[in-house]
GROMACS .gro file of C-alpha atoms in nm:
model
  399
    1UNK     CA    1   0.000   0.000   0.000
    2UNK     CA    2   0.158   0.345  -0.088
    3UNK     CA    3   0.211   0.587   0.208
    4UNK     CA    4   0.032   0.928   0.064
    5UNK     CA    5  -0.383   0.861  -0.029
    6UNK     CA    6  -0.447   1.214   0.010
    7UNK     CA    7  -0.487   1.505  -0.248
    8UNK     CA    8  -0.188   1.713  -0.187
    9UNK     CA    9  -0.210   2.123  -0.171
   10UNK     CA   10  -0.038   2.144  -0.470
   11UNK     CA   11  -0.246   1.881  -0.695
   12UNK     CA   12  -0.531   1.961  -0.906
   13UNK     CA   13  -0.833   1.713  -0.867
   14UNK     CA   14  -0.735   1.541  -1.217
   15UNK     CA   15  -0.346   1.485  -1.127
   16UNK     CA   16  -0.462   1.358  -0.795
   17UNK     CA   17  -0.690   1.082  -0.998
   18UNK     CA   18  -0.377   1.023  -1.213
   19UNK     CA   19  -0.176   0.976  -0.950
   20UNK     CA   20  -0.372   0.779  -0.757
   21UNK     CA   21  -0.454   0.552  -1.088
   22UNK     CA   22  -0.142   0.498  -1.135
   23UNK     CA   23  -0.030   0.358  -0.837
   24UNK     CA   24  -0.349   0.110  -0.863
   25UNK     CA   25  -0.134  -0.200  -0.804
   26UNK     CA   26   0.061  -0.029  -0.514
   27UNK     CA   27  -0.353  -0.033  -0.366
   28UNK     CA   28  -0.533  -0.286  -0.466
   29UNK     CA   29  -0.788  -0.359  -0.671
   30UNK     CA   30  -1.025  -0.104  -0.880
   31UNK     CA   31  -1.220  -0.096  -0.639
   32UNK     CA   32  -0.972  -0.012  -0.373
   33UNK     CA   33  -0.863   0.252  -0.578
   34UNK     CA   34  -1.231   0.404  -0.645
   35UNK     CA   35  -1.277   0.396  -0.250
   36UNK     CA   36  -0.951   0.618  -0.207
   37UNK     CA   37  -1.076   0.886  -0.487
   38UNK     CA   38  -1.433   0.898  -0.417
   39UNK     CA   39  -1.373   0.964  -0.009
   40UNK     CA   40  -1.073   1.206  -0.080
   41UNK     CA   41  -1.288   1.399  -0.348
   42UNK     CA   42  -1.652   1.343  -0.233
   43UNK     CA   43  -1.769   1.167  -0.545
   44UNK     CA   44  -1.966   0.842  -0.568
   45UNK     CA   45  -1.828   0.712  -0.929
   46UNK     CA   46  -1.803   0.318  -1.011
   47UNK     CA   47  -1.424   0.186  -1.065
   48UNK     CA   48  -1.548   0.162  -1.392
   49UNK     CA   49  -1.517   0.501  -1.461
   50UNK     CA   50  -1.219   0.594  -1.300
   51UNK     CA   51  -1.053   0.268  -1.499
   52UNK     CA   52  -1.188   0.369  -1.837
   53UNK     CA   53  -1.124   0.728  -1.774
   54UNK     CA   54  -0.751   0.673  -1.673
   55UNK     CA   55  -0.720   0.377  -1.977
   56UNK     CA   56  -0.827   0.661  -2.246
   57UNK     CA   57  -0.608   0.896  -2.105
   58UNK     CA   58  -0.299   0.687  -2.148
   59UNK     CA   59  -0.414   0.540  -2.480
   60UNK     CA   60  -0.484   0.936  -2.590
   61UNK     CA   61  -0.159   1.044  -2.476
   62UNK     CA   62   0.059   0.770  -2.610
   63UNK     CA   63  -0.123   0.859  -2.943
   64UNK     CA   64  -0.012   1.238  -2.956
   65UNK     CA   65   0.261   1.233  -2.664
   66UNK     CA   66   0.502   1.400  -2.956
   67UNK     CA   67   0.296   1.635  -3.015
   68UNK     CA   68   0.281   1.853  -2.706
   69UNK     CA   69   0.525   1.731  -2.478
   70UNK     CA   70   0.912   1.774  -2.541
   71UNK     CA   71   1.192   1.480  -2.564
   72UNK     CA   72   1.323   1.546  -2.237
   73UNK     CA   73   0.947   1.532  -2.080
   74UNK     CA   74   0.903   1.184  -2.278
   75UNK     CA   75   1.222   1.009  -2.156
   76UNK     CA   76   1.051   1.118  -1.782
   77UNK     CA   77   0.737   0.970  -1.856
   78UNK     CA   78   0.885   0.610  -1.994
   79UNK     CA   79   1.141   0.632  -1.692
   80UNK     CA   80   0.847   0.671  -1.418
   81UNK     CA   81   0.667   0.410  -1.608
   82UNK     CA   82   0.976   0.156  -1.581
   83UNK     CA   83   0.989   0.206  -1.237
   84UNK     CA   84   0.628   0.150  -1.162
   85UNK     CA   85   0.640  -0.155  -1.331
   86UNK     CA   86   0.982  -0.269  -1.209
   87UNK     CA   87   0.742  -0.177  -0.852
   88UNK     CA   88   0.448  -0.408  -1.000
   89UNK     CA   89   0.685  -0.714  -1.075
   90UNK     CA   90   0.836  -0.677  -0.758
   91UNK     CA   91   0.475  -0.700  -0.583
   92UNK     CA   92   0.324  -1.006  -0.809
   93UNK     CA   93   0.687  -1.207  -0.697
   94UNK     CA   94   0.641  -1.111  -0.342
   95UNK     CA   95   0.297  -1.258  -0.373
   96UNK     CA   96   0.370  -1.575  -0.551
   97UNK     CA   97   0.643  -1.613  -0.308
   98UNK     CA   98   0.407  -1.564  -0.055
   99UNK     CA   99   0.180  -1.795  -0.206
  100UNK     CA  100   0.424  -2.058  -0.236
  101UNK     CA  101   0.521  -2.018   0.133
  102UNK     CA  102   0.138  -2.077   0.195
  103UNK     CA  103   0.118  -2.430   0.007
  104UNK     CA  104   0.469  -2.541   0.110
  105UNK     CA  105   0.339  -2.551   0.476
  106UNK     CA  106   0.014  -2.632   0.468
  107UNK     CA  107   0.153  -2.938   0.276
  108UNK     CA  108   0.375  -2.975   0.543
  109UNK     CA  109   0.115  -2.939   0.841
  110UNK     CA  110  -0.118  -3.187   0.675
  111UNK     CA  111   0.160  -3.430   0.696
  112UNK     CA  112   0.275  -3.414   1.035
  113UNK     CA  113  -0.112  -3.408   1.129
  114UNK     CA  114  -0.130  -3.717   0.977
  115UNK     CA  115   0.160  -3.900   1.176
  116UNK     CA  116   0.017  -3.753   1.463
  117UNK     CA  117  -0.289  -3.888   1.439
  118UNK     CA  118  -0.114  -4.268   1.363
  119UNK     CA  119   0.097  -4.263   1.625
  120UNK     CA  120  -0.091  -4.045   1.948
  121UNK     CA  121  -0.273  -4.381   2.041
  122UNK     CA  122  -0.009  -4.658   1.949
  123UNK     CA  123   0.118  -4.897   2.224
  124UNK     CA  124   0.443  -4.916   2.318
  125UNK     CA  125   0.660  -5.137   2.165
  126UNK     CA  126   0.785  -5.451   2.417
  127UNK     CA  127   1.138  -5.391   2.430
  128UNK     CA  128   1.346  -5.728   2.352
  129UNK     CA  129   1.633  -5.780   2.603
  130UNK     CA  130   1.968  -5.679   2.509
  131UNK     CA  131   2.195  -5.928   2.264
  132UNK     CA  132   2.551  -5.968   2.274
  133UNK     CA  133   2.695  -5.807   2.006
  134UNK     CA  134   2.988  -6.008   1.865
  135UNK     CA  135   2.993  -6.218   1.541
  136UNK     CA  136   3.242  -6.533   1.547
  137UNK     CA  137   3.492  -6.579   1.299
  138UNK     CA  138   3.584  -6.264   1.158
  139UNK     CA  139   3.240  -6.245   0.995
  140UNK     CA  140   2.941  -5.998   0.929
  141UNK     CA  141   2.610  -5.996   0.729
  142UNK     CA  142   2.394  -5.783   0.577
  143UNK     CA  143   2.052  -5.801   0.462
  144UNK     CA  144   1.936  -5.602   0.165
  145UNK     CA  145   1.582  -5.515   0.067
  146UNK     CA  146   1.417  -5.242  -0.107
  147UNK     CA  147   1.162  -5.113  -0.394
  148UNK     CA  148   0.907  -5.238  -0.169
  149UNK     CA  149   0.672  -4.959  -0.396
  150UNK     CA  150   0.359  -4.989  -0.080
  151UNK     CA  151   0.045  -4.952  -0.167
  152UNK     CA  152   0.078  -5.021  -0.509
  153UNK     CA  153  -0.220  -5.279  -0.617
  154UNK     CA  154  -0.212  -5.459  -0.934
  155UNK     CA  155  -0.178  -5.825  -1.088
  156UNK     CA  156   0.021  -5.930  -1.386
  157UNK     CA  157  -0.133  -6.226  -1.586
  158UNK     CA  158   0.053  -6.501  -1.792
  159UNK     CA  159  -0.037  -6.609  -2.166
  160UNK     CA  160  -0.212  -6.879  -1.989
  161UNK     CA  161  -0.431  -6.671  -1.777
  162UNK     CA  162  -0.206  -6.761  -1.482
  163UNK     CA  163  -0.062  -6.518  -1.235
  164UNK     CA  164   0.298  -6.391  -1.276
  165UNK     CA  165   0.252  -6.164  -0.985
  166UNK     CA  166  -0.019  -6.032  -0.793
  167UNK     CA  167   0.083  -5.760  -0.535
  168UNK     CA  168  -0.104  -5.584  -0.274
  169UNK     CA  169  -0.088  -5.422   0.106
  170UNK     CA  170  -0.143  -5.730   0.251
  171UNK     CA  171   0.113  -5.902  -0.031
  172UNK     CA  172   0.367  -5.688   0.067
  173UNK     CA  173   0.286  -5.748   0.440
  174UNK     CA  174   0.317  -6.140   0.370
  175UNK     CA  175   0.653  -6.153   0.184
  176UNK     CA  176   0.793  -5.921   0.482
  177UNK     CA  177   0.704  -6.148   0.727
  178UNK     CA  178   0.854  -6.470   0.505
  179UNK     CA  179   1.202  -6.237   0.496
  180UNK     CA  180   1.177  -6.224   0.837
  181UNK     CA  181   1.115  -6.605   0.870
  182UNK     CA  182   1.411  -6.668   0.623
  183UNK     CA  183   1.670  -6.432   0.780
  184UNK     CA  184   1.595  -6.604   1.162
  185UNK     CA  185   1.670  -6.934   0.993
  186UNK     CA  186   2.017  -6.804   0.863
  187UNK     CA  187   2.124  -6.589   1.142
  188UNK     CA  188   2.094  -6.953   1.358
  189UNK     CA  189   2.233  -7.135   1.113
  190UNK     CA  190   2.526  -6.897   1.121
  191UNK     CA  191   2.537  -6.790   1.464
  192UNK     CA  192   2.469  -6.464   1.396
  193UNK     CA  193   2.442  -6.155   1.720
  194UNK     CA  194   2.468  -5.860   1.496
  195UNK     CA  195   2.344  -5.788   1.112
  196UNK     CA  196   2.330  -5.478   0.911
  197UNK     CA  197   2.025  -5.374   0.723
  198UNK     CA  198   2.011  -5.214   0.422
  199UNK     CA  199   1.677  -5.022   0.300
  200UNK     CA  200   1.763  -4.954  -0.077
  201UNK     CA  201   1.424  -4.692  -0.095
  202UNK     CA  202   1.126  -4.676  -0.309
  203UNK     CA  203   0.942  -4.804  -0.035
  204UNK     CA  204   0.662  -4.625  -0.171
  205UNK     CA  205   0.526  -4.653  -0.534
  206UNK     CA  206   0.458  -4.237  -0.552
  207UNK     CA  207   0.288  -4.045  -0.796
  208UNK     CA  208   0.589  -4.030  -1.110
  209UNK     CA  209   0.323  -4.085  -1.398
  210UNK     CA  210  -0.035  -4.064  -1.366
  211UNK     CA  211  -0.082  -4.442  -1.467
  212UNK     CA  212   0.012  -4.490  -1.155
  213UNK     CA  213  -0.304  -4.334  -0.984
  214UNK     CA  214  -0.502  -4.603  -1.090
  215UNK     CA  215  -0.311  -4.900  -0.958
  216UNK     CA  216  -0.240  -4.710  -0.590
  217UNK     CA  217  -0.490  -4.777  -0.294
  218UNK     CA  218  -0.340  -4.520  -0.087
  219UNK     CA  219  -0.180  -4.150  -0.114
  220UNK     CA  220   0.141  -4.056  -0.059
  221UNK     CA  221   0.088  -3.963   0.291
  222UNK     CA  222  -0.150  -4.212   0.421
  223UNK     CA  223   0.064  -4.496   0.256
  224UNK     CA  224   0.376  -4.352   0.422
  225UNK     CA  225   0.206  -4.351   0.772
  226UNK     CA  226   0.093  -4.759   0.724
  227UNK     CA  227   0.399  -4.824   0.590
  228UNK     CA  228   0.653  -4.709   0.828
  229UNK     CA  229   0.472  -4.855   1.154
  230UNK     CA  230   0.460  -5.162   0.990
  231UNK     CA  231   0.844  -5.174   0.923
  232UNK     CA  232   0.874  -5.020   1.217
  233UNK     CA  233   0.712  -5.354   1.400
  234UNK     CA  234   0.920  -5.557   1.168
  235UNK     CA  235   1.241  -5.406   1.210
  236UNK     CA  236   1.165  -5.452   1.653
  237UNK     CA  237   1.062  -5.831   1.553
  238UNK     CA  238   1.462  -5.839   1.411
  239UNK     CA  239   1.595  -5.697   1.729
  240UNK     CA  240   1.457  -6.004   1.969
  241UNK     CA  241   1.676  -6.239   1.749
  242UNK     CA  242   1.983  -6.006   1.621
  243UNK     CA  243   2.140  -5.657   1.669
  244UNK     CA  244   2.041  -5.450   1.430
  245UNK     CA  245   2.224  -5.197   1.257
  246UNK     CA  246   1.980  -4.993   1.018
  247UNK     CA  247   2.043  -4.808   0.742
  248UNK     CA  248   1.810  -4.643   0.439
  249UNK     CA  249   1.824  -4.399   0.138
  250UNK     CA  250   1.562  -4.203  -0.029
  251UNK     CA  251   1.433  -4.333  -0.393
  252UNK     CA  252   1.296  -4.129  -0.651
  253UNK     CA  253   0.949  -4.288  -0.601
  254UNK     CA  254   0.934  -4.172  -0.237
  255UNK     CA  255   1.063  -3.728  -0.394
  256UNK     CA  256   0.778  -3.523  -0.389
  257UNK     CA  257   0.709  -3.402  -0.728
  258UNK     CA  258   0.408  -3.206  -0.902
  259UNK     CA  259   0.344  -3.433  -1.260
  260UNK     CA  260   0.481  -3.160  -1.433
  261UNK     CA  261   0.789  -3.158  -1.231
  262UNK     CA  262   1.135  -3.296  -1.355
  263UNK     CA  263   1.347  -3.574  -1.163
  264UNK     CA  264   1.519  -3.359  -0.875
  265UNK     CA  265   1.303  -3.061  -0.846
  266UNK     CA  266   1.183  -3.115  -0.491
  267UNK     CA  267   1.528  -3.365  -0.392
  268UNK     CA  268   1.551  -3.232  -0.068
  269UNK     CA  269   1.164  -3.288   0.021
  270UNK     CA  270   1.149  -3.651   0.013
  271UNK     CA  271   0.912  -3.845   0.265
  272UNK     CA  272   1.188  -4.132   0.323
  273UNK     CA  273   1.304  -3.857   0.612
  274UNK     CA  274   0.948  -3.855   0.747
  275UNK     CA  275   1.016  -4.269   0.774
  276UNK     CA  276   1.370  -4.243   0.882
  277UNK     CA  277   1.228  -3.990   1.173
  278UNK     CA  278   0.990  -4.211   1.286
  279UNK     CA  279   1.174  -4.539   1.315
  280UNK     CA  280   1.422  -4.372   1.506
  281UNK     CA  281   1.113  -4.258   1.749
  282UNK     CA  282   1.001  -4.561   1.780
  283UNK     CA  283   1.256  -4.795   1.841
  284UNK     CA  284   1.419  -4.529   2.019
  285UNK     CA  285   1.440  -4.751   2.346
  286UNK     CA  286   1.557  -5.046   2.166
  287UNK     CA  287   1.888  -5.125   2.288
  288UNK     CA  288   1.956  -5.362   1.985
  289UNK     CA  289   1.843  -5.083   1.748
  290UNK     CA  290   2.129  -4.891   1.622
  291UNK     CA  291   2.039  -4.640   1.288
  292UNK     CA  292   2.327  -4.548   1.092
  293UNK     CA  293   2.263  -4.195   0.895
  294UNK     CA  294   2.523  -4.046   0.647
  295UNK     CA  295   2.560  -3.701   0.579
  296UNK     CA  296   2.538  -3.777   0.193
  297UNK     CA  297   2.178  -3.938   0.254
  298UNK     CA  298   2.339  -4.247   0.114
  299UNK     CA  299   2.404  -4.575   0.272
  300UNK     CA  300   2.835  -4.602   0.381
  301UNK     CA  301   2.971  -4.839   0.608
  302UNK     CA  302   3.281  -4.992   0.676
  303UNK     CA  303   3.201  -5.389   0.726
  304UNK     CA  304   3.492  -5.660   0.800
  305UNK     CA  305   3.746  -5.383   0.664
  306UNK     CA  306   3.536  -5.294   0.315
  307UNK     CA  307   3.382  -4.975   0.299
  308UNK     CA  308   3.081  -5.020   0.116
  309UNK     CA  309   2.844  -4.749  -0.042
  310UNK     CA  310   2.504  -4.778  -0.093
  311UNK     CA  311   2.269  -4.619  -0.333
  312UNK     CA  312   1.932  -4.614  -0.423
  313UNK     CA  313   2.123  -4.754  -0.794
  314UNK     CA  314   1.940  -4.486  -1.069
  315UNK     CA  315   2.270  -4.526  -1.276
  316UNK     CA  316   2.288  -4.783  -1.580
  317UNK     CA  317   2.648  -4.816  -1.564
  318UNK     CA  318   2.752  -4.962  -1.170
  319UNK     CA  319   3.092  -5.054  -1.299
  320UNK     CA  320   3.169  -4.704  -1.368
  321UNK     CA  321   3.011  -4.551  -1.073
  322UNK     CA  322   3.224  -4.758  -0.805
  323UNK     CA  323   3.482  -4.560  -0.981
  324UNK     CA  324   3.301  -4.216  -0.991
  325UNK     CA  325   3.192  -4.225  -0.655
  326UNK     CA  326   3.573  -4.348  -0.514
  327UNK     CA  327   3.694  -4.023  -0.695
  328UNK     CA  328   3.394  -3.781  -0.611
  329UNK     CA  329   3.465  -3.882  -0.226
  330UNK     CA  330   3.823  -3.955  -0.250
  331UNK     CA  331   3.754  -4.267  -0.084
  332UNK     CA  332   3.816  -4.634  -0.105
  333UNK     CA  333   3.486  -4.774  -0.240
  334UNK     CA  334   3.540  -5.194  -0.187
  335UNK     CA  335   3.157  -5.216  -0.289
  336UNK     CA  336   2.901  -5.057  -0.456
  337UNK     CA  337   2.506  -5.123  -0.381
  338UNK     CA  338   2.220  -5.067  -0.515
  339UNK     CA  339   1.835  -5.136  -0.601
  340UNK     CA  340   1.589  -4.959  -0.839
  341UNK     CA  341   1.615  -5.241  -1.151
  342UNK     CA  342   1.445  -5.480  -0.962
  343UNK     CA  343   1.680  -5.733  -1.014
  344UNK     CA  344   1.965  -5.936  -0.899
  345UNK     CA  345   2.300  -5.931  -1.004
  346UNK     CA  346   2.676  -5.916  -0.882
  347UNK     CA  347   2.955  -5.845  -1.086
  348UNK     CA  348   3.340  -5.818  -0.986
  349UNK     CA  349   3.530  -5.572  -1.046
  350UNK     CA  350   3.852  -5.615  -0.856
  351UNK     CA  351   4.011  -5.809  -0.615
  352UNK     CA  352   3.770  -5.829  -0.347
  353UNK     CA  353   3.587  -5.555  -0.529
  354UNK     CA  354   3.201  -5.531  -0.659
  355UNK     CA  355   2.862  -5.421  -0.740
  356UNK     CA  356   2.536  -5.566  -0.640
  357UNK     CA  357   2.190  -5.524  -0.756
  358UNK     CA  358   1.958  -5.561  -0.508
  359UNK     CA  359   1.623  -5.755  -0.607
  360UNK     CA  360   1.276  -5.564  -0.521
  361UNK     CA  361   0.989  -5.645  -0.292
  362UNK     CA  362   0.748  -5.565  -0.521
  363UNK     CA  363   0.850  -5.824  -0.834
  364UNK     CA  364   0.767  -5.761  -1.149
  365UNK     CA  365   0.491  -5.489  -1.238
  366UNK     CA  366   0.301  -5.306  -1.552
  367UNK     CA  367   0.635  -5.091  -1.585
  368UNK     CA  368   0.882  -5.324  -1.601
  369UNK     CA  369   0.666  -5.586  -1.820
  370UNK     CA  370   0.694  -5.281  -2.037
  371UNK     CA  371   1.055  -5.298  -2.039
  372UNK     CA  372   1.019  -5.660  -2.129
  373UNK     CA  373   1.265  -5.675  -1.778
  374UNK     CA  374   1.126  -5.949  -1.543
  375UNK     CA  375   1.260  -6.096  -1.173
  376UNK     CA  376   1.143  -6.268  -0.871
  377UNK     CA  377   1.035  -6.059  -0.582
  378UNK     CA  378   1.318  -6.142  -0.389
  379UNK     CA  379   1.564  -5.981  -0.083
  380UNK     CA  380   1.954  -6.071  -0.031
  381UNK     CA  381   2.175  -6.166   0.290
  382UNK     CA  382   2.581  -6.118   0.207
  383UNK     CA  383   2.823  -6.238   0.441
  384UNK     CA  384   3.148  -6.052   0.402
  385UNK     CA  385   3.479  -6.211   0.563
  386UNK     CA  386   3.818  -6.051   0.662
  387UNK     CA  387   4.036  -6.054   0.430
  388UNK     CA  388   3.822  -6.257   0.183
  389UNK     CA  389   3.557  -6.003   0.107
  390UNK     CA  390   3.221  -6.137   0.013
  391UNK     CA  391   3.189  -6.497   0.073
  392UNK     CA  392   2.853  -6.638   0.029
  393UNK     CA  393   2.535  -6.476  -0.054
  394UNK     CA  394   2.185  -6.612   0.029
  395UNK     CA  395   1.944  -6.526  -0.223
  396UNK     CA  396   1.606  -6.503  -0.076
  397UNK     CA  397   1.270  -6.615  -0.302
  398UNK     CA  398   0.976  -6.411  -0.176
  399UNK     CA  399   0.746  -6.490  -0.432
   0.00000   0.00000   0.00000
C-alpha cells in the first residue's frame, strides 16, 4: 500500500486521480482505488469510470505524446513508467512467493497431522532384552531389501491366464514377514548376534506418472504412515533375534514431485526422512536398534574392513560408478550397492571388489513388463569375511 492517499495542496483534482490511478497495483484492486478517490474527493463514481477514464487517457496520450510534450518530458514519462512496473513485478513475486510459502506448509502441516494422528494412540513397543553383540569368525552380514513400492495394487497375468505376480498391502505385508522367517533361519544357522540392514528406498510406489493413480490404494501420505509402523514392528521383531544396525536412502518414487515436475526438483523434500524420523522414534528404546545416517543421505559403512556405499542404484552403468563415486569422495569404495532395476545381479570388479543389484519387494509390475525386464520378488543376505571379502550370498525367493 503506498504511504500518501491524500490530495496534496499542490495537486489539481485530475493529477490527484492520475496519481492515484497509477499507483493502482501499489492499492489494490479497482475498487480499492475508487474507494480512495471517491472519499478524498466526495464523489460516488463506479471503478469503472475511474478505470476507463484513466485507460483513455494513457491510450490518448501515447497517441499524440510528440505532439505537445518535449523529448526530455518523454524520456521522464517512460522512466516513471519503468519504475512503476519494475514496482508491479516486484509486488506479483512477493505474492507468488508468498503464495508458495502458503502451500509449502500447509503441505507440510497436513503431513505431520497425519503421523500424529497414527501414532498419538499406538502402544508401546515390548522392548526385547539386550543381545551380545559379537559375530564369530571374523564375519558380518547384511541383509538387503528395497523397492518395496507400498500400496501399489495390481496383478500381472501369464499367456495362460495364470498369475505372474499379484501384489497388494497385505502381499507386501506377507513376503515381509517370510524375509523375516528366512533371515531367523540363517542368522541360527550362522550364529549370527549382529546384522546390518540395508533399506535400498522406493518403499513407496509415488505419484511419477499418472498411470500410476489407478493401480495405488493409498496417497502418498496415508501410505507412508501404514507403511513405516509396519516396518517399524518388523524391524523390533529383528531386534529379539539379532542386533540390528539400520540403514536407508531415499528413492525417486518416495521425492515429492508435481506431474509436471522434472526428476530432482523437490530432492531435498522426500518423505523417506518422514520414515527415517519415525523409526528412530520408535525404536528409540531399543537397545539392539542402532540407525546409521550419512551425511550424503546415502548408505556407507565400513564392514569386516570394506567400505561399502550404498545407493538407491538410478545409474545404468555400476561398474563405472564404483569408480566415480571413489573419486567424487576420494575414498576407497570396496563395494558398490544398489536397487531400483528390480533385479539381482553381482559383478566383480577387482580383487575383493564389486557391485550388487539388489532384487525388489514388489516383483515384477506393468512398468517393467513394459521394459520386457522381469525378476522374482526377492531380498539378499551377504556375508562378508576378513580378508576374503564377500563370501557367500543367500538369495532369498519371496514370491
Amino acid at each position: 500500500m503506498m504511504d500518501n492517499l491524500h490530495m496534496n495542496d499542490s495537486e489539481t483534482e485530475e493529477e490527484f486521480i492520475y496519481r492515484i490511478c497509477s499507483n493502482k497495483d501499489s492499492i489494490g484492486s479497482w475498487i480499492d482505488v475508487a474507494n480512495v478517490l471517491n472519499n478524498e474527493l466526495n464523489h460516488n463514481y463506479t471503478e469503472s469510470k475511474y478505470r476507463k477514464d484513466f485507460s483513455s487517457f494513457n491510450k490518448l496520450f501515447e497517441g499524440n505524446k510528440n505532439k505537445f510534450v518535449n523529448e526530455d518530458y518523454v524520456k521522464s514519462i517512460e522512466e516513471e513508467r519503468r519504475e512503476l512496473q519494475k514496482e508491479r513485478y516486484k509486488l506479483q513475486t512477493e505474492k507468488l512467493e508468498y503464495n508458495r510459502w502458503l502451500r509449502e506448509n500447509a503441505r507440510d502441516d497436513l503431513i505431520f497431522e497425519r503421523i500424529n494422528e497414527s501414532i498419538k494412540d499406538l502402544p508401546e513397543f515390548t522392548v526385547p532384552e539386550h543381545k551380545n553383540l559379537c559375530n564369530a569368525f571374523g564375519k558380518e552380514y547384511v541383509l538387503m531389501f528395497g523397492d518395496e513400492h507400498y500400496g501399489s495394487e495390481f496383478t500381472i497375468y501369464g499367456l495362460d491366464g495364470e498369475i505372474i505376480n499379484a501384489y497388494s498391502p497385505e502381499v507386501f505385508e506377507q513376503r515381509m514377514w517370510k524375509l523375516l522367517d528366512k533371515t531367523i533361519e540363517i542368522i541360527e544357522k550362522n550364529n549370527i548376534k549382529k546384522i546390518h540392514v540395508f533399506s535400498m528406498g522406493d518403499f513407496t510406489d509415488g505419484i511419477l506418472r499418472v498411470g500410476q493413480l489407478m493401480k495405488l490404494r493409498y496417497g502418498v501420505v496415508e501410505g507412508t504412515v501404514k507403511y513405516m509402523e509396519f516396518i517399524s514392528t518388523w524391524l523390533n521383531e529383528l531386534t529379539r533375534f539379532v542386533n540390528v544396525y539400520f540403514y536407508m536412502v531415499n528413492g525417486n518414487h518416495s521425492e515429492l514431485r508435481f506431474f509436471s515436475q522434472p526428476k530432482g526438483a523437490f530432492k531435498n523434500e522426500n518423505m523417506g526422512k518422514v520414515v527415517s524420523s519415525y523409526i528412530k522414534a520408535r525404536l528409540g528404546e531399543n537397545s539392539n536398534f542402532h540407525f546409521i545416517e550419512n551425511r550424503t543421505e546415502n548408505i556407507y559403512a565400513n564392514i569386516c574392513g570394506y567400505n561399502i556405499l550404498g545407493v538407491h542404484g538410478e545409474m545404468k552403468d555400476m561398474e563405472k560408478s564404483i569408480r566415480d563415486f571413489s573419486d567424487i569422495y576420494n575414498k576407497r569404495i570396496d563395494f558398490l550397492v544398489g536397487g531400483h532395476l528390480h533385479h539381482e545381479e553381482f559383478k566383480t570388479t577387482g580383487i575383493n571388489k564389486g557391485v550388487l543389484r539388489v532384487p525388489s519387494i514388489i516383483g515384477v509390475d506393468d512398468f517393467s513388463m513394459s521394459l520386457y525386464r522381469t525378476s522374482c520378488a526377492g531380498a539378499v543376505i551377504v556375508e562378508f569375511t576378513e580378508n576374503e571379502g564377500k563370501t557367500t550370498e543367500y538369495s532369498i525367493n519371496l514370491q
